[in-house]
Short mmCIF file of C-alpha atoms in Angstrom, two decimals:
data_model
loop_
_atom_site.label_atom_id
_atom_site.label_comp_id
_atom_site.label_asym_id
_atom_site.label_seq_id
_atom_site.Cartn_x
_atom_site.Cartn_y
_atom_site.Cartn_z
CA MET A 1 -3.43 15.47 30.37
CA THR A 2 -1.07 14.54 26.38
CA GLN A 3 -2.43 11.39 24.78
CA GLN A 4 0.00 9.79 23.07
CA ILE A 5 -0.47 9.55 19.46
CA THR A 6 1.41 6.89 17.11
CA LEU A 7 0.99 7.19 13.31
CA ALA A 8 2.36 3.58 11.33
CA LEU A 9 4.26 4.43 7.94
CA SER A 10 6.20 2.42 6.04
CA LYS A 11 9.80 2.62 4.43
CA GLY A 12 10.31 4.51 1.69
CA ARG A 13 8.34 6.11 -0.37
CA ILE A 14 4.77 6.45 0.93
CA PHE A 15 7.17 8.24 4.57
CA GLU A 16 9.57 10.33 1.84
CA GLU A 17 5.73 11.93 0.32
CA THR A 18 3.94 11.51 4.11
CA LEU A 19 6.86 14.32 5.31
CA PRO A 20 5.37 17.35 3.91
CA LEU A 21 1.99 16.56 5.29
CA LEU A 22 3.34 16.05 8.52
CA ALA A 23 5.05 19.76 8.21
CA ALA A 24 1.74 20.91 7.23
CA ALA A 25 0.82 19.83 10.95
CA GLY A 26 3.69 21.25 12.49
CA ILE A 27 5.24 17.13 13.08
CA GLU A 28 9.08 17.09 11.61
CA VAL A 29 10.22 13.52 12.54
CA LEU A 30 13.64 13.80 14.13
CA GLU A 31 15.56 10.49 12.53
CA ASP A 32 15.87 9.02 9.30
CA PRO A 33 14.51 5.47 9.28
CA GLU A 34 16.88 4.55 6.77
CA LYS A 35 20.19 5.41 8.81
CA SER A 36 18.16 4.26 12.56
CA ARG A 37 18.19 0.87 12.89
CA LYS A 38 14.62 2.23 15.38
CA LEU A 39 11.15 1.47 14.48
CA ILE A 40 10.15 3.37 16.75
CA LEU A 41 10.81 7.02 15.48
CA PRO A 42 10.12 10.39 18.38
CA THR A 43 8.90 14.24 16.21
CA SER A 44 9.41 17.77 17.26
CA ARG A 45 5.88 16.73 18.90
CA PRO A 46 6.24 14.79 22.50
CA GLU A 47 2.70 13.61 21.66
CA VAL A 48 3.79 12.28 18.23
CA ARG A 49 5.42 9.08 17.73
CA VAL A 50 5.73 6.81 13.73
CA VAL A 51 6.36 3.66 14.35
CA LEU A 52 8.09 1.86 11.24
CA VAL A 53 5.94 -1.46 9.78
CA ARG A 54 5.34 -3.15 6.25
CA ALA A 55 3.22 -1.43 4.04
CA THR A 56 1.20 -4.80 4.09
CA ASP A 57 1.16 -4.68 8.08
CA VAL A 58 0.20 -0.72 8.25
CA PRO A 59 -3.52 -1.16 8.56
CA THR A 60 -3.05 -4.38 10.48
CA TYR A 61 -1.77 -2.10 13.14
CA VAL A 62 -4.17 0.03 12.84
CA GLN A 63 -6.87 -1.93 13.29
CA TYR A 64 -6.21 -3.13 16.24
CA GLY A 65 -4.28 0.01 17.25
CA GLY A 66 -1.31 -0.82 17.46
CA ALA A 67 -1.10 2.50 15.88
CA ASP A 68 -4.13 5.70 15.76
CA LEU A 69 -3.59 5.75 12.50
CA GLY A 70 -1.83 5.29 9.64
CA VAL A 71 -1.22 6.00 5.25
CA ALA A 72 -0.80 2.22 3.34
CA GLY A 73 -1.76 2.08 -0.43
CA LYS A 74 -4.78 1.35 -1.53
CA ASP A 75 -3.17 -1.56 -2.98
CA SER A 76 -2.86 -3.17 0.82
CA LEU A 77 -6.21 -1.41 1.97
CA ILE A 78 -7.86 -3.74 -0.03
CA GLU A 79 -5.75 -6.92 0.37
CA HIS A 80 -6.53 -5.56 4.07
CA GLY A 81 -10.39 -6.33 3.51
CA GLY A 82 -10.88 -2.22 6.03
CA GLN A 83 -12.44 -3.82 8.60
CA GLY A 84 -12.11 -1.26 12.04
CA LEU A 85 -10.42 1.28 9.24
CA PHE A 86 -11.56 4.86 9.70
CA ARG A 87 -10.86 6.33 5.81
CA PRO A 88 -11.14 9.78 6.22
CA LEU A 89 -8.86 11.18 3.00
CA ASP A 90 -7.65 9.56 0.08
CA LEU A 91 -3.84 11.46 0.67
CA GLN A 92 -2.53 12.25 -3.44
CA ILE A 93 0.82 10.10 -3.33
CA ALA A 94 3.26 6.82 -3.68
CA LYS A 95 0.46 7.09 -6.93
CA CYS A 96 1.48 4.07 -9.09
CA ARG A 97 -0.62 1.58 -10.74
CA VAL A 98 -1.40 -2.11 -10.64
CA SER A 99 -1.26 -4.07 -13.29
CA VAL A 100 -0.59 -7.86 -15.13
CA ALA A 101 2.52 -8.21 -17.16
CA VAL A 102 3.72 -11.41 -18.84
CA ARG A 103 6.86 -12.46 -20.47
CA ALA A 104 7.71 -10.22 -24.27
CA GLY A 105 6.33 -12.52 -26.41
CA PHE A 106 3.44 -14.97 -24.09
CA ASP A 107 0.38 -14.37 -25.92
CA TYR A 108 -2.22 -13.04 -23.62
CA ARG A 109 -4.71 -12.18 -25.44
CA ALA A 110 -5.30 -16.43 -26.01
CA ALA A 111 -4.13 -16.74 -22.73
CA VAL A 112 -7.09 -15.62 -21.58
CA THR A 113 -9.81 -16.39 -23.46
CA GLN A 114 -12.98 -17.27 -21.25
CA GLY A 115 -12.80 -20.61 -19.75
CA SER A 116 -9.46 -20.46 -20.09
CA ARG A 117 -6.71 -21.23 -16.67
CA LEU A 118 -3.60 -19.72 -16.04
CA LYS A 119 -1.19 -19.69 -13.71
CA VAL A 120 -0.80 -15.92 -11.96
CA ALA A 121 2.31 -14.81 -9.09
CA THR A 122 0.78 -11.83 -7.11
CA LYS A 123 0.98 -10.88 -4.01
CA TYR A 124 -1.93 -9.81 -4.57
CA THR A 125 -4.51 -11.77 -4.63
CA SER A 126 -7.58 -10.90 -3.50
CA ILE A 127 -7.06 -8.16 -6.25
CA ALA A 128 -6.33 -10.87 -9.02
CA ARG A 129 -8.27 -13.41 -8.14
CA ASP A 130 -12.09 -10.80 -8.33
CA PHE A 131 -9.94 -9.52 -11.71
CA PHE A 132 -9.87 -12.49 -13.39
CA SER A 133 -13.40 -13.62 -11.80
CA ALA A 134 -14.40 -10.85 -13.69
CA LYS A 135 -13.21 -11.91 -17.15
CA GLY A 136 -14.07 -15.77 -16.79
CA VAL A 137 -10.75 -16.70 -16.46
CA HIS A 138 -10.18 -19.66 -13.91
CA VAL A 139 -6.88 -18.34 -11.75
CA ASP A 140 -3.59 -20.92 -9.81
CA MET A 141 -2.72 -18.72 -7.82
CA ILE A 142 0.56 -18.29 -6.60
CA LYS A 143 1.62 -16.30 -3.84
CA LEU A 144 4.36 -14.47 -4.37
CA TYR A 145 6.13 -12.20 -0.93
CA GLY A 146 9.07 -10.23 -3.94
CA SER A 147 10.96 -10.29 -7.19
CA MET A 148 8.05 -11.15 -9.35
CA GLU A 149 9.97 -10.98 -12.27
CA LEU A 150 11.06 -14.32 -12.53
CA ALA A 151 8.07 -15.83 -11.67
CA PRO A 152 7.24 -16.31 -15.52
CA LEU A 153 11.40 -16.15 -16.47
CA THR A 154 11.39 -19.32 -14.62
CA GLY A 155 7.94 -21.24 -15.86
CA LEU A 156 6.67 -20.77 -12.53
CA ALA A 157 4.15 -18.32 -13.52
CA ASP A 158 2.11 -17.23 -17.26
CA ALA A 159 1.50 -14.31 -15.19
CA ILE A 160 2.34 -11.75 -12.51
CA VAL A 161 0.00 -8.77 -10.93
CA ASP A 162 2.18 -6.47 -9.19
CA LEU A 163 2.46 -2.63 -8.51
CA VAL A 164 4.36 -0.53 -11.21
CA SER A 165 5.86 2.24 -10.94
CA THR A 166 7.91 3.43 -14.37
CA GLY A 167 7.73 -0.41 -15.92
CA ASN A 168 11.55 0.52 -15.56
CA THR A 169 12.02 -3.16 -13.63
CA LEU A 170 9.18 -4.54 -16.09
CA LYS A 171 11.72 -3.54 -19.19
CA ALA A 172 15.03 -5.02 -17.69
CA ASN A 173 13.41 -8.40 -17.64
CA ASN A 174 12.06 -8.45 -20.30
CA LEU A 175 8.23 -8.65 -19.52
CA VAL A 176 5.83 -5.91 -20.96
CA GLU A 177 2.67 -4.81 -18.86
CA VAL A 178 -0.32 -6.00 -21.12
CA GLU A 179 -3.78 -4.83 -18.54
CA GLN A 180 -3.86 -2.16 -15.56
CA ILE A 181 -6.51 -3.09 -13.35
CA MET A 182 -6.40 -0.07 -10.79
CA ASP A 183 -4.63 3.11 -9.53
CA ILE A 184 -2.66 3.22 -6.18
CA SER A 185 -2.31 6.13 -4.05
CA SER A 186 -1.68 5.90 -0.99
CA HIS A 187 -4.89 6.88 2.20
CA LEU A 188 -5.24 7.79 6.21
CA VAL A 189 -6.54 5.20 7.35
CA VAL A 190 -8.02 5.81 11.68
CA ASN A 191 -7.62 3.16 14.29
CA GLN A 192 -11.98 3.65 15.42
CA ALA A 193 -11.93 3.39 18.33
CA ALA A 194 -9.30 5.81 19.33
CA LEU A 195 -11.72 8.53 16.30
CA LYS A 196 -13.59 8.96 20.22
CA LEU A 197 -10.75 8.49 22.56
CA LYS A 198 -8.38 10.33 21.06
CA GLN A 199 -10.84 13.25 18.47
CA ALA A 200 -9.09 16.49 18.96
CA PRO A 201 -5.14 15.55 18.72
CA LEU A 202 -6.50 13.03 15.37
CA LYS A 203 -8.66 15.63 13.76
CA ARG A 204 -6.47 17.96 14.14
CA ILE A 205 -4.12 15.88 12.36
CA ILE A 206 -6.35 14.82 9.94
CA ASP A 207 -7.55 18.71 8.56
CA ALA A 208 -3.95 19.69 8.53
CA PHE A 209 -3.36 16.67 6.45
CA ALA A 210 -6.81 17.38 4.35
CA SER A 211 -5.57 21.11 4.04
CA ALA A 212 -1.69 19.69 2.72
CA VAL A 213 -3.35 17.22 -0.03
CA PRO A 214 -2.65 17.91 -3.45
CA GLN A 215 -5.80 18.94 -5.41
CA GLY A 216 -7.03 17.67 -8.41
#
């Protein structure tokens, strides 16, 4: 009996940049997630299906067996904690960075002197807390889920910690990137139980992905 394989992906850049890797494994997604309302998409391989979830939920789906494997950004994996996940590959896709940004004209250097207190808005609370803690800066963390750029503009926060790709959104909102925390790319994550129970089909997909990952 053929074992069903479920792959968790998020819409947008990760989905688009995973397609060539799937093609290398002989898998083609048969519906466009931007045009379909379906959350489970069929592929050219009847035993493989794709589930569409929020980027931050991919590690949770894979950890608890809602999916056998998934593609998740390093940012989501750090915030999740990575429990119960096997991470065989950095796929070198959806590259960006996590950075600190402030309103233009805000004296960030003075604000992060040791022992100071800073109001930071972010959805990446673990990354932000660890970063500022290493500097000896006390942080009042404000958890937001979107429109981070508004926080410094409305006085909600002194700084934001967010994903930055081109920096254009920051510039358009009169914000300045003042410090880079880490580079981000997306990783393949696999449910540890599935790796034992569905070893052969999963290994084929992992090996195909590995051969298609751009080197260097």
